[in-house]
Short mmCIF file of C-alpha atoms and ligand atoms in Angstrom, two decimals:
data_model
loop_
_atom_site.label_atom_id
_atom_site.label_comp_id
_atom_site.label_asym_id
_atom_site.label_seq_id
_atom_site.Cartn_x
_atom_site.Cartn_y
_atom_site.Cartn_z
CA MET G 13 -13.98 -11.22 -4.55
CA MET G 14 -15.08 -8.26 -6.51
CA ALA G 15 -14.51 -9.64 -9.99
CA SER G 16 -17.59 -11.00 -11.70
CA VAL G 17 -17.91 -13.03 -14.86
CA ASN G 18 -19.88 -11.33 -17.57
CA ASN G 19 -21.09 -13.76 -20.20
CA VAL G 20 -23.08 -11.28 -22.21
CA LEU G 21 -20.23 -8.93 -22.93
CA CYS G 22 -19.98 -9.83 -26.66
CA ILE G 23 -23.66 -9.10 -27.19
CA LEU G 24 -23.41 -5.81 -25.37
CA ALA G 25 -20.32 -4.85 -27.34
CA PHE G 26 -22.21 -5.44 -30.55
CA ILE G 27 -25.20 -3.33 -29.43
CA LEU G 28 -22.78 -0.62 -28.44
CA SER G 29 -20.88 -0.46 -31.66
CA ALA G 30 -24.13 -0.26 -33.61
CA LYS G 31 -25.44 2.54 -31.36
CA LEU G 32 -22.30 4.60 -31.10
CA SER G 33 -21.82 5.10 -34.84
CA GLU G 34 -23.19 8.64 -34.60
CA ALA G 35 -20.02 10.25 -33.20
CA ALA G 36 -20.29 13.23 -31.05
CA LYS G 37 -18.04 16.01 -29.73
CA PRO G 38 -16.52 15.84 -26.20
CA LYS G 39 -18.00 18.59 -24.04
CA ASN G 40 -15.87 18.06 -20.94
CA PRO G 41 -12.76 16.07 -20.12
CA VAL G 42 -13.56 12.82 -18.29
CA ILE G 43 -11.63 11.51 -15.30
CA LEU G 44 -12.47 7.95 -14.37
CA VAL G 45 -12.29 7.47 -10.59
CA PRO G 46 -12.69 3.80 -9.58
CA GLY G 47 -14.34 2.24 -6.63
CA ASP G 48 -13.06 -0.37 -4.15
CA GLY G 49 -10.85 -2.80 -6.08
CA GLY G 50 -10.94 -0.82 -9.34
CA SER G 51 -7.30 0.24 -9.61
CA GLN G 52 -4.24 -1.68 -10.76
CA LEU G 53 -1.76 -2.15 -7.95
CA TRP G 54 1.94 -3.00 -8.39
CA ALA G 55 4.21 -4.71 -5.90
CA LYS G 56 7.91 -5.15 -5.42
CA LEU G 57 9.19 -7.78 -3.00
CA ASN G 58 12.29 -8.06 -0.88
CA LYS G 59 11.08 -10.29 1.93
CA LYS G 60 12.80 -12.44 4.52
CA SER G 61 9.95 -14.94 4.77
CA SER G 62 6.84 -16.14 3.06
CA PRO G 63 3.85 -18.32 3.99
CA HIS G 64 4.62 -21.11 1.43
CA TYR G 65 7.80 -22.34 -0.25
CA PHE G 66 6.10 -21.68 -3.62
CA CYS G 67 5.92 -17.93 -2.94
CA LYS G 68 8.60 -15.55 -4.34
CA THR G 69 10.36 -13.44 -1.75
CA TYR G 70 12.20 -11.18 -4.18
CA THR G 71 11.31 -9.44 -7.43
CA SER G 72 13.72 -7.14 -9.28
CA ASP G 73 10.91 -4.83 -10.36
CA TYR G 74 7.26 -4.02 -9.74
CA TYR G 75 4.74 -6.59 -10.87
CA ASN G 76 0.98 -6.34 -11.23
CA ILE G 77 -0.43 -7.69 -7.95
CA TRP G 78 -4.03 -6.47 -8.39
CA LEU G 79 -5.33 -8.21 -10.29
CA ASN G 80 -3.92 -11.33 -11.84
CA MET G 81 -6.60 -14.00 -11.82
CA GLU G 82 -3.89 -16.75 -11.64
CA ASP G 83 -2.78 -15.39 -8.29
CA LEU G 84 -6.13 -16.36 -6.84
CA LEU G 85 -5.50 -20.10 -7.26
CA TYR G 86 -3.93 -22.25 -4.55
CA PRO G 87 -1.11 -21.95 -3.49
CA SER G 88 -0.53 -18.59 -5.16
CA ILE G 89 -3.41 -17.14 -3.17
CA LEU G 90 -1.39 -17.59 0.04
CA CYS G 91 1.46 -15.45 -1.44
CA PHE G 92 -1.08 -12.95 -2.72
CA VAL G 93 -2.72 -12.50 0.71
CA ASP G 94 0.58 -12.13 2.49
CA ASN G 95 1.66 -9.48 -0.03
CA MET G 96 -1.63 -7.49 -0.27
CA ARG G 97 -2.60 -7.48 3.37
CA LEU G 98 -2.15 -4.60 5.73
CA TYR G 99 -1.28 -4.37 9.43
CA TYR G 100 -2.72 -1.83 11.79
CA ASN G 101 -0.83 0.24 14.30
CA ARG G 102 -3.22 1.10 17.12
CA THR G 103 -0.99 4.00 18.31
CA THR G 104 -0.63 5.83 15.02
CA HIS G 105 -3.98 4.62 13.59
CA THR G 106 -2.21 3.92 10.36
CA THR G 107 -1.66 0.75 8.30
CA TYR G 108 1.45 -0.74 6.81
CA ASN G 109 2.41 -3.54 4.47
CA THR G 110 3.97 -6.95 5.27
CA ASP G 111 7.71 -6.45 5.89
CA GLY G 112 9.55 -6.39 2.58
CA VAL G 113 6.55 -5.56 0.44
CA ASP G 114 6.23 -2.28 -1.42
CA ILE G 115 2.96 -1.53 -3.13
CA ARG G 116 2.26 1.44 -5.40
CA ILE G 117 0.06 2.62 -8.17
CA GLN G 118 1.69 3.39 -11.52
CA ASN G 119 1.01 5.86 -14.30
CA PHE G 120 -1.42 8.03 -12.38
CA GLY G 121 -3.65 9.80 -14.94
CA ASP G 122 -3.47 6.98 -17.51
CA SER G 123 -6.99 5.72 -18.10
CA GLN G 124 -5.70 2.23 -18.76
CA THR G 125 -4.86 1.85 -15.04
CA VAL G 126 -8.56 1.76 -14.30
CA GLU G 127 -9.80 0.21 -17.55
CA TRP G 128 -8.18 -3.19 -16.96
CA LEU G 129 -7.11 -4.57 -13.66
CA ASP G 130 -4.76 -6.91 -15.49
CA PRO G 131 -2.54 -4.80 -17.75
CA ASP G 132 -1.42 -7.79 -19.82
CA THR G 133 -3.24 -7.19 -23.11
CA LYS G 134 -2.91 -10.84 -24.05
CA VAL G 135 -5.12 -12.00 -21.24
CA HIS G 136 -7.72 -9.23 -21.13
CA TYR G 137 -11.12 -10.75 -20.62
CA SER G 138 -14.21 -9.55 -18.81
CA PRO G 139 -13.55 -10.57 -15.19
CA VAL G 140 -10.60 -8.15 -15.07
CA SER G 141 -12.21 -5.45 -17.14
CA TYR G 142 -13.24 -2.41 -15.16
CA PHE G 143 -13.85 0.89 -17.01
CA SER G 144 -12.76 -0.44 -20.41
CA ASN G 145 -16.24 -0.48 -22.03
CA ILE G 146 -16.96 3.03 -20.88
CA ALA G 147 -13.59 4.26 -22.10
CA ASP G 148 -14.09 2.56 -25.46
CA ALA G 149 -17.52 4.17 -25.83
CA LEU G 150 -15.99 7.60 -25.08
CA VAL G 151 -13.18 7.03 -27.57
CA SER G 152 -15.83 6.16 -30.21
CA ASN G 153 -17.20 9.60 -29.44
CA ASN G 154 -13.98 11.43 -30.16
CA PHE G 155 -12.46 11.36 -26.70
CA THR G 156 -8.68 10.71 -26.70
CA ARG G 157 -6.97 8.62 -24.02
CA GLY G 158 -4.34 10.67 -22.28
CA LYS G 159 -5.77 13.93 -23.49
CA ASP G 160 -9.41 14.39 -22.38
CA LEU G 161 -9.84 10.92 -20.95
CA LYS G 162 -7.89 10.18 -17.81
CA GLY G 163 -7.85 7.72 -14.93
CA ALA G 164 -7.27 8.30 -11.21
CA PRO G 165 -6.09 5.00 -9.66
CA PHE G 166 -5.46 4.87 -5.86
CA ASP G 167 -4.52 2.33 -3.26
CA PHE G 168 -8.08 1.25 -2.51
CA ARG G 169 -6.96 -0.90 0.41
CA LYS G 170 -6.55 2.25 2.49
CA ALA G 171 -9.12 4.64 1.16
CA PRO G 172 -12.89 4.91 1.38
CA SER G 173 -14.65 4.20 -1.82
CA ASP G 174 -17.90 3.81 -3.66
CA SER G 175 -20.49 2.14 -1.50
CA LEU G 176 -22.03 3.29 1.75
CA GLY G 177 -22.57 -0.02 3.38
CA VAL G 178 -22.47 -3.61 2.48
CA VAL G 179 -22.20 -6.92 4.31
CA ILE G 180 -19.17 -8.57 2.81
CA VAL G 181 -18.52 -12.28 2.89
CA TYR G 182 -15.09 -13.58 2.11
CA PRO G 183 -13.66 -17.05 1.98
CA SER G 184 -11.18 -17.66 4.84
CA TRP G 185 -8.17 -17.72 2.51
CA VAL G 186 -8.49 -14.07 1.71
CA ARG G 187 -9.86 -13.05 5.07
CA ALA G 188 -6.51 -11.83 6.38
CA GLU G 189 -6.15 -9.56 3.37
CA GLN G 190 -9.73 -8.29 3.24
CA ARG G 191 -10.21 -7.58 6.90
CA SER G 192 -6.83 -5.85 7.23
CA MET G 193 -8.07 -3.04 4.97
CA PRO G 194 -9.55 0.10 6.50
CA SER G 195 -11.64 0.31 3.27
CA THR G 196 -13.46 -2.87 4.33
CA ALA G 197 -14.12 -1.49 7.76
CA TRP G 198 -15.56 1.60 6.13
CA LEU G 199 -17.94 -0.48 3.95
CA MET G 200 -19.70 -2.03 6.87
CA PRO G 201 -23.43 -1.14 7.26
CA SER G 202 -23.82 2.42 8.57
CA PRO G 203 -25.92 3.31 11.65
CA ARG G 204 -27.25 6.07 9.43
CA TYR G 205 -29.16 3.48 7.38
CA TRP G 206 -29.45 0.48 9.68
CA ALA G 207 -31.45 0.63 12.89
CA LYS G 208 -29.93 -0.34 16.23
CA ASP G 209 -32.41 -3.20 16.60
CA GLU G 210 -31.91 -4.59 13.12
CA VAL G 211 -30.01 -7.89 13.27
CA LEU G 212 -27.11 -8.19 10.80
CA VAL G 213 -25.31 -11.24 12.11
CA ILE G 214 -27.16 -14.20 13.60
CA THR G 215 -25.47 -16.90 15.68
CA ASP G 216 -26.92 -19.43 18.06
CA LYS G 217 -25.46 -17.56 21.06
CA ARG G 218 -26.24 -14.00 20.23
CA ASN G 219 -27.12 -11.56 17.43
CA TYR G 220 -25.33 -8.43 16.34
CA THR G 221 -26.60 -5.13 14.99
CA VAL G 222 -24.78 -1.93 13.92
CA ALA G 223 -24.72 -1.03 17.62
CA ASP G 224 -22.72 -4.20 18.44
CA TYR G 225 -19.64 -3.83 16.30
CA LYS G 226 -17.32 -3.67 19.28
CA ASP G 227 -18.62 -7.03 20.58
CA LEU G 228 -18.67 -8.41 17.06
CA PHE G 229 -15.02 -7.65 16.49
CA ALA G 230 -14.12 -8.87 20.00
CA ASP G 231 -15.94 -12.15 19.33
CA LEU G 232 -14.15 -12.47 15.95
CA ASP G 233 -10.94 -11.89 17.94
CA TYR G 234 -10.06 -9.04 15.59
CA MET G 235 -10.13 -5.80 17.61
CA ASP G 236 -7.96 -4.06 15.01
CA GLY G 237 -11.00 -4.20 12.81
CA TYR G 238 -12.99 -2.31 15.39
CA TYR G 239 -10.34 0.37 15.72
CA MET G 240 -10.11 0.77 11.99
CA ARG G 241 -13.87 1.02 11.87
CA GLN G 242 -13.76 3.81 14.47
CA ASP G 243 -11.13 5.67 12.43
CA VAL G 244 -13.25 5.73 9.33
CA GLU G 245 -16.87 5.53 10.38
CA ASN G 246 -17.47 9.24 10.60
CA LEU G 247 -15.86 10.08 7.25
CA ILE G 248 -19.18 10.43 5.54
CA MET G 249 -21.67 9.97 8.38
CA ASP G 250 -23.21 13.35 7.70
CA LEU G 251 -23.30 12.61 3.97
CA LYS G 252 -22.82 16.23 2.89
CA PRO G 253 -24.03 16.99 -0.61
CA PRO G 254 -21.02 17.33 -2.91
CA GLY G 255 -22.02 20.76 -4.31
CA VAL G 256 -21.67 19.83 -7.95
CA GLU G 257 -24.14 18.44 -10.43
CA MET G 258 -24.66 14.77 -9.55
CA HIS G 259 -25.80 11.86 -11.65
CA CYS G 260 -26.26 8.72 -9.58
CA LEU G 261 -26.68 5.52 -11.59
CA HIS G 262 -27.06 2.08 -10.01
CA GLY G 263 -28.66 -1.28 -10.38
CA LEU G 264 -31.42 -2.79 -8.21
CA GLY G 265 -33.65 -5.88 -8.05
CA LEU G 266 -30.93 -8.43 -7.42
CA ASP G 267 -30.34 -10.68 -4.39
CA THR G 268 -27.82 -8.96 -2.18
CA PRO G 269 -26.45 -10.22 1.14
CA GLY G 270 -28.41 -8.49 3.89
CA LYS G 271 -27.78 -10.65 6.97
CA LEU G 272 -25.34 -13.40 7.80
CA LYS G 273 -26.52 -16.48 9.61
CA PHE G 274 -24.11 -18.85 11.34
CA GLY G 275 -25.40 -22.29 12.47
CA PRO G 276 -24.60 -23.76 15.91
CA GLY G 277 -20.82 -23.88 16.43
CA GLN G 278 -20.10 -22.21 13.09
CA PHE G 279 -19.27 -18.72 14.25
CA PRO G 280 -16.92 -17.26 13.26
CA ASP G 281 -14.77 -19.53 11.11
CA THR G 282 -17.14 -21.09 8.63
CA PHE G 283 -18.90 -19.55 5.69
CA PRO G 284 -22.31 -18.33 6.84
CA GLU G 285 -25.71 -18.61 5.14
CA THR G 286 -26.64 -15.24 3.66
CA ILE G 287 -30.12 -13.86 3.97
CA ASN G 288 -30.77 -11.62 1.00
CA ASP G 289 -31.98 -8.06 0.72
CA ASP G 290 -32.63 -5.98 -2.40
CA GLY G 291 -29.66 -4.37 -4.07
CA ASP G 292 -27.23 -4.63 -6.99
CA GLY G 293 -25.81 -8.01 -5.85
CA THR G 294 -23.10 -6.34 -3.77
CA VAL G 295 -24.47 -3.12 -2.29
CA ASN G 296 -27.79 -3.02 -0.38
CA LYS G 297 -30.62 -0.88 -1.66
CA ARG G 298 -30.63 1.64 1.12
CA SER G 299 -26.94 2.43 0.47
CA LEU G 300 -27.46 2.64 -3.31
CA ILE G 301 -30.31 5.11 -3.04
CA ALA G 302 -28.64 7.22 -0.40
CA CYS G 303 -27.35 9.58 -3.14
CA ALA G 304 -30.99 10.65 -3.71
CA ASP G 305 -30.96 12.25 -0.26
CA TRP G 306 -28.85 15.06 -1.76
CA SER G 307 -31.72 16.14 -3.95
CA GLY G 308 -32.95 19.49 -2.51
CA GLN G 309 -29.93 19.73 -0.23
CA GLN G 310 -27.83 21.56 -2.83
CA LYS G 311 -28.67 24.02 -5.56
CA GLN G 312 -27.04 21.91 -8.28
CA PRO G 313 -29.16 19.21 -9.88
CA VAL G 314 -29.13 15.65 -8.52
CA MET G 315 -30.22 12.96 -11.02
CA HIS G 316 -30.97 9.49 -9.85
CA LYS G 317 -31.30 6.72 -12.37
CA VAL G 318 -32.00 3.09 -11.46
CA ILE G 319 -31.23 0.41 -13.97
CA MET G 320 -33.21 -2.59 -12.90
CA ASN G 321 -31.24 -5.88 -12.66
CA ALA G 322 -27.92 -4.22 -13.50
CA GLU G 323 -25.36 -6.01 -11.33
CA HIS G 324 -22.72 -4.05 -9.32
CA MET G 325 -19.87 -4.82 -11.77
CA ALA G 326 -21.92 -5.61 -14.93
CA ILE G 327 -23.28 -2.08 -14.91
CA LEU G 328 -19.91 -0.93 -16.13
CA SER G 329 -20.68 -2.60 -19.46
CA ASN G 330 -24.43 -1.97 -19.43
CA PRO G 331 -25.50 -0.18 -22.68
CA ILE G 332 -28.09 2.01 -20.91
CA ALA G 333 -25.52 3.18 -18.36
CA ILE G 334 -22.88 3.77 -21.09
CA GLN G 335 -25.23 5.66 -23.32
CA TYR G 336 -26.29 7.86 -20.35
CA ILE G 337 -22.64 8.74 -19.67
CA VAL G 338 -21.89 9.38 -23.40
CA ASP G 339 -24.96 11.71 -23.70
CA LEU G 340 -23.90 13.56 -20.64
CA VAL G 341 -20.31 14.33 -21.66
CA THR G 342 -20.78 14.99 -25.38
CA ASP G 343 -22.62 17.33 -27.68
CA SER G 344 -24.15 15.20 -30.40
CA SER G 345 -23.32 16.39 -33.88
C1 NAG R 420 -15.68 12.57 -34.52
O1 NAG R 420 -14.65 11.86 -35.18
C2 NAG R 420 -15.02 11.48 -36.45
C3 NAG R 420 -13.99 10.44 -36.95
O2 NAG R 420 -12.70 10.92 -36.69
C4 NAG R 420 -15.24 12.66 -37.35
O3 NAG R 420 -15.55 12.27 -38.64
C5 NAG R 420 -16.27 13.47 -36.72
O4 NAG R 420 -16.40 14.74 -37.46
C6 NAG R 420 -15.99 13.79 -35.30
N1 NAG R 420 -17.16 14.51 -34.71
C7 NAG R 420 -17.11 15.64 -34.16
C8 NAG R 420 -18.42 16.17 -33.68
O5 NAG R 420 -16.08 16.28 -34.01
C1 NAG R 421 3.25 1.79 16.25
O1 NAG R 421 3.81 3.06 16.05
C2 NAG R 421 4.52 3.59 17.15
C3 NAG R 421 4.88 5.03 16.85
O2 NAG R 421 5.56 5.14 15.57
C4 NAG R 421 5.78 2.72 17.41
O3 NAG R 421 6.46 3.18 18.50
C5 NAG R 421 5.29 1.28 17.66
O4 NAG R 421 6.40 0.43 17.79
C6 NAG R 421 4.38 0.75 16.57
N1 NAG R 421 3.81 -0.50 16.94
C7 NAG R 421 3.88 -1.56 16.23
C8 NAG R 421 3.21 -2.80 16.76
O5 NAG R 421 4.53 -1.62 15.16
C1 NAG R 422 -31.50 -13.64 16.54
O1 NAG R 422 -32.25 -13.15 15.51
C2 NAG R 422 -33.11 -14.12 14.98
C3 NAG R 422 -33.73 -13.57 13.71
O2 NAG R 422 -34.16 -12.21 13.95
C4 NAG R 422 -34.13 -14.57 16.05
O3 NAG R 422 -35.00 -15.55 15.49
C5 NAG R 422 -33.37 -15.15 17.20
O4 NAG R 422 -34.29 -15.45 18.24
C6 NAG R 422 -32.34 -14.14 17.70
N1 NAG R 422 -31.48 -14.84 18.69
C7 NAG R 422 -31.11 -14.30 19.81
C8 NAG R 422 -30.14 -15.14 20.65
O5 NAG R 422 -31.50 -13.20 20.23
#
């Protein structure tokens, strides 16, 4: 899952509050746009069936489905998967929810929707924190939530998001949910950055590369995944420069899954061994640094800053990253 435990948060918060005492003036409004998994999602149920007697089939109102850590425990996880997953229609190339499940985002524009994945203020702790440290730092520098600090949550199950390619490993309980998302298909390693002869999945019978996705999905008995991949794979294949000033910050130097290795008879239903690559712990190096390709392709500046050993999620509370953002969007007094 995307959430990661951050044990050093208290220390970082202390460093931040010391550093941010020189308040500055907001230069531009800030809109926080999250990556995959970075928006609160709300669900309302009116279902005829459920995967376990423990699961609710009806709720009178919307409840926070993404993310409540308690929902990830057994047996709640079975209810969660059934409610979060999508189904794919091969004719319309669109996805839809489990029958009787309605999922929406709430309070579009409110920064809190992307600051905390769990909106319950009593239980806020770091695994469900997303942009909260960045937002707090901006508020310390005279930004005001709701005025010049906004959030743009979206249903990340359906849309492309922040990384250009990553091998994702999920425990089988959440597999139905994760693989039913077009956003997951979109995150698979791109032929733009992985060579056709570079093995990504190793089994005793055969190996798979970026050129073998069709066979891979067929052997996983999940052809919907292949069709979803086809729907989304060209969305950014040409990686056009965005045409605005770009600042690309990311971590590096951490073990990141690069290949998956299944032992004899283990494919596809057991958890594979991962063979690591360099990256931020989630996204591989070649995808992280892809933003640097825009340098020279557009007239606006492209800044590329690597923060060594900053982990994919932990970078959101990294003092160097936060100070960089604050400096960028304020005039110091
Ligand atoms: C930022 O806010 C503080 C406290 O409200 C205020 O004293 C300071 O003048 C503000 N700074 C700027 C540059 O507006
Ligand atoms: C897919 O969508 C088409 C067109 O709306 C519809 O006729 C068909 O029944 C749908 N298929 C499934 C499996 O829901
Ligand atoms: C799969 O790849 C591994 C590692 O590159 C290699 O040792 C093995 O011989 C390959 N297996 C097949 C069946 O091609």
